[in-house]
Coordinates of C-alpha atoms in Angstrom, one line a residue:
M1 CA 36.1 -10.8 7.3
H2 CA 33.1 -11.4 5.1
S3 CA 30.4 -8.8 4.3
P4 CA 27.0 -9.7 5.8
A5 CA 24.4 -11.3 3.5
W6 CA 21.3 -9.2 2.7
S7 CA 19.2 -11.5 4.9
E8 CA 21.5 -10.7 7.8
I9 CA 21.2 -7.0 7.2
L10 CA 17.4 -7.2 7.0
E11 CA 17.3 -9.3 10.3
F12 CA 19.5 -6.6 11.9
L13 CA 17.4 -3.7 10.7
D14 CA 14.2 -5.4 11.8
K15 CA 15.3 -5.0 15.4
F16 CA 14.7 -1.3 15.0
N17 CA 11.2 -1.6 13.5
K18 CA 9.3 -1.2 16.7
P19 CA 5.6 -2.2 16.8
H20 CA 3.0 0.5 17.3
S21 CA 1.9 1.1 20.9
G22 CA -1.5 0.9 22.5
W23 CA -4.6 -0.4 20.8
L24 CA -3.2 0.1 17.3
G25 CA -0.2 -2.0 18.2
A26 CA -2.5 -4.7 19.6
V27 CA -4.5 -4.8 16.3
Q28 CA -1.2 -4.9 14.3
E29 CA 0.2 -7.8 16.3
Q30 CA -3.0 -9.8 16.3
S31 CA -3.2 -9.4 12.5
Y32 CA 0.3 -10.8 12.2
K33 CA -0.5 -13.7 14.4
E34 CA -3.6 -14.5 12.3
G35 CA -1.7 -14.2 9.0
L36 CA -3.9 -11.4 7.8
P37 CA -2.7 -9.4 4.7
I38 CA -1.6 -6.2 6.4
I39 CA 1.5 -4.1 5.7
M40 CA 4.7 -5.4 7.2
R41 CA 6.3 -3.6 10.2
D42 CA 9.0 -1.9 8.3
V43 CA 6.6 -0.5 5.7
A44 CA 4.2 0.6 8.4
N45 CA 7.0 2.5 10.2
F46 CA 8.2 4.1 6.9
L47 CA 4.7 5.2 6.0
Q48 CA 4.2 6.7 9.4
L49 CA 7.4 8.7 8.9
L50 CA 6.4 9.8 5.4
L51 CA 2.9 10.9 6.6
T52 CA 4.5 12.9 9.4
L53 CA 6.6 14.7 6.8
K54 CA 3.9 15.1 4.2
Q55 CA 1.0 16.0 6.6
P56 CA -1.7 15.1 4.0
R57 CA -5.4 16.2 4.2
N58 CA -7.1 13.5 2.3
I59 CA -5.9 9.9 2.0
L60 CA -7.2 7.2 -0.4
E61 CA -6.4 3.6 0.3
I62 CA -7.1 0.8 -2.2
G63 CA -7.2 -2.5 -0.3
C64 CA -8.2 -2.2 3.3
A65 CA -7.9 -5.8 4.7
E66 CA -9.0 -5.6 8.4
G67 CA -8.3 -1.9 8.6
F68 CA -5.0 -1.6 10.4
S69 CA -3.3 0.8 7.8
A70 CA -6.5 2.9 7.5
M71 CA -6.6 3.3 11.3
M72 CA -2.9 4.3 11.2
F73 CA -3.5 6.8 8.4
S74 CA -6.5 8.3 10.3
Q75 CA -4.0 9.6 12.9
F76 CA -2.9 12.1 10.1
A77 CA -5.8 12.8 7.8
R78 CA -9.3 12.0 6.6
V79 CA -9.3 8.5 5.0
T80 CA -11.3 6.9 2.2
T81 CA -10.6 3.2 2.0
V82 CA -11.8 0.7 -0.6
E83 CA -12.2 -3.1 0.1
R84 CA -13.9 -5.6 -2.2
F85 CA -13.9 -8.7 0.0
P86 CA -17.0 -8.9 2.3
I87 CA -15.2 -10.6 5.2
M88 CA -12.4 -8.1 5.3
A89 CA -14.8 -5.1 4.9
E90 CA -16.9 -6.4 7.8
R91 CA -13.8 -6.8 10.0
A92 CA -12.5 -3.4 9.1
Q93 CA -15.8 -1.7 9.8
A94 CA -16.1 -3.4 13.1
N95 CA -12.6 -2.1 14.0
F96 CA -13.4 1.4 13.0
E97 CA -16.6 1.4 15.1
K98 CA -14.8 -0.2 18.1
H99 CA -12.1 2.4 18.1
G100 CA -14.4 5.4 17.4
L101 CA -13.0 6.2 13.9
T102 CA -16.1 6.2 11.7
D103 CA -16.0 10.0 11.6
K104 CA -12.5 9.9 10.2
I105 CA -12.6 6.8 7.9
T106 CA -15.1 6.1 5.1
L107 CA -15.1 2.5 4.0
I108 CA -16.4 1.8 0.5
H109 CA -17.2 -1.9 0.0
E110 CA -16.9 -2.2 -3.7
C111 CA -14.3 -3.1 -6.3
G112 CA -11.8 -0.4 -7.2
S113 CA -12.7 -0.6 -10.9
V114 CA -16.2 0.7 -9.9
V115 CA -15.1 3.1 -7.1
L116 CA -12.2 5.0 -8.8
P117 CA -14.1 6.2 -11.9
R118 CA -16.9 7.3 -9.6
L119 CA -14.6 9.3 -7.4
L120 CA -13.3 11.0 -10.5
E121 CA -16.8 11.9 -11.6
E122 CA -17.5 13.3 -8.2
G123 CA -14.4 15.5 -8.3
A124 CA -12.6 13.9 -5.4
R125 CA -9.0 14.7 -4.9
F126 CA -6.3 13.2 -2.6
D127 CA -2.9 14.2 -1.6
F128 CA -1.8 10.7 -0.5
V129 CA -2.8 7.4 -2.0
F130 CA -1.8 3.9 -0.8
M131 CA -2.3 0.9 -3.1
D132 CA -2.3 -2.6 -1.5
C133 CA -4.8 -4.5 -3.6
G134 CA -4.6 -7.3 -6.1
K135 CA -1.2 -7.0 -7.9
G136 CA -2.8 -7.7 -11.2
Q137 CA -4.9 -4.6 -10.8
Y138 CA -2.1 -2.1 -10.3
S139 CA -1.7 -1.2 -14.0
R140 CA -5.5 -1.0 -14.4
F141 CA -6.0 1.3 -11.4
F142 CA -3.0 3.5 -11.5
P143 CA -4.2 5.8 -14.3
Y144 CA -7.3 6.7 -12.2
V145 CA -5.1 7.1 -9.1
L146 CA -2.8 9.5 -11.0
E147 CA -5.9 11.6 -12.0
L148 CA -7.2 11.6 -8.4
L149 CA -3.8 12.6 -7.0
E150 CA -3.1 16.3 -6.5
V151 CA 0.1 17.8 -7.9
G152 CA 2.7 17.4 -5.1
G153 CA 0.8 14.4 -3.8
V154 CA 2.3 11.1 -3.0
V155 CA 1.3 7.6 -4.0
C156 CA 2.8 4.4 -2.4
V157 CA 2.3 1.0 -4.0
D158 CA 3.0 -2.0 -1.8
D159 CA 4.3 -5.5 -2.6
V160 CA 5.7 -4.7 -6.0
L161 CA 8.6 -7.3 -5.9
Q162 CA 6.3 -10.4 -5.7
N163 CA 8.3 -12.2 -3.0
G164 CA 11.6 -11.2 -4.7
T165 CA 10.7 -13.2 -7.9
L166 CA 10.5 -10.0 -10.0
A167 CA 14.4 -9.9 -10.0
Q168 CA 14.5 -13.4 -11.6
N169 CA 14.4 -14.3 -15.2
I170 CA 10.8 -15.1 -16.2
E171 CA 11.8 -18.5 -17.5
T172 CA 13.0 -19.6 -14.1
I173 CA 9.8 -19.0 -12.2
P174 CA 6.6 -21.3 -12.2
R175 CA 4.3 -20.7 -15.2
R176 CA 1.4 -19.8 -12.9
L177 CA 3.4 -16.8 -11.7
R178 CA 4.6 -15.5 -15.1
T179 CA 1.6 -13.3 -15.9
I180 CA 1.9 -11.3 -12.7
H181 CA 5.7 -11.3 -13.1
R182 CA 5.3 -9.7 -16.6
N183 CA 2.6 -7.3 -15.5
L184 CA 4.4 -6.0 -12.5
N185 CA 7.6 -5.5 -14.5
E186 CA 5.7 -3.6 -17.1
F187 CA 3.9 -1.6 -14.4
L188 CA 7.2 -0.6 -12.7
H189 CA 8.7 0.5 -16.0
T190 CA 5.7 2.5 -17.0
V191 CA 5.5 4.3 -13.7
T192 CA 9.2 5.0 -13.3
D193 CA 9.4 6.3 -16.9
N194 CA 6.4 8.6 -16.5
P195 CA 7.6 12.3 -16.7
Q196 CA 4.7 13.4 -14.5
L197 CA 6.2 11.5 -11.6
K198 CA 9.4 11.3 -9.5
S199 CA 9.6 7.7 -8.4
S200 CA 11.7 5.3 -6.3
I201 CA 11.4 1.6 -5.5
L202 CA 12.4 0.8 -1.9
P203 CA 13.5 -2.7 -0.8
I204 CA 11.4 -2.7 2.3
G205 CA 8.6 -5.2 3.0
D206 CA 8.0 -6.9 -0.3
G207 CA 9.0 -3.8 -2.2
L208 CA 7.4 -0.3 -1.9
L209 CA 7.0 2.0 -4.9
V210 CA 6.9 5.6 -3.8
C211 CA 6.0 8.4 -6.3
T212 CA 5.3 12.1 -6.1
K213 CA 3.2 13.9 -8.8
L214 CA 5.2 16.7 -10.4
S215 CA 2.6 18.1 -12.9
L216 CA -0.8 17.6 -14.4

């Protein structure tokens, strides 16, 4: 009797990752059909569980896409979401208006490099942050996120395994991917070595980094 391969385990577990119900589930499934860059079903279900346990008050999302995750988050707390791409921002705003969520979600259509310093200057604070933007920006944005995050708050960073290539030797992957490979590896080491944080990397989706802030 052989042990199942990891792919078989993932296929088995995916049977238990039920889609959302109602209009939110319809948005989720339509986004998957169109190939839009929204969170994978197992990540969505984990985040929903985490938010149920955490019960945050103010959520910051960096990377909105067409708004699915922000709409899911709005079931738990007030959401500020940042999206730099015009097409995605327009789709997200249309979704928020369609489903009556403009009083719970604030969409900022700018680059995170502009928004995050401004939020700090304004004294904004969040007890939950979700990062799902350009992977090359994680190291650049994370210091701002850490300052914006309250002690005891949680930050989740999606897609940190770069389609699994992060586990490979850098010499074995295409040259065009080596910079992001190096940057993501350095990012994960920096975050997991930070004494302000307690961190774990979960093998769900394309890798989810979960951290809680222990001290200022």
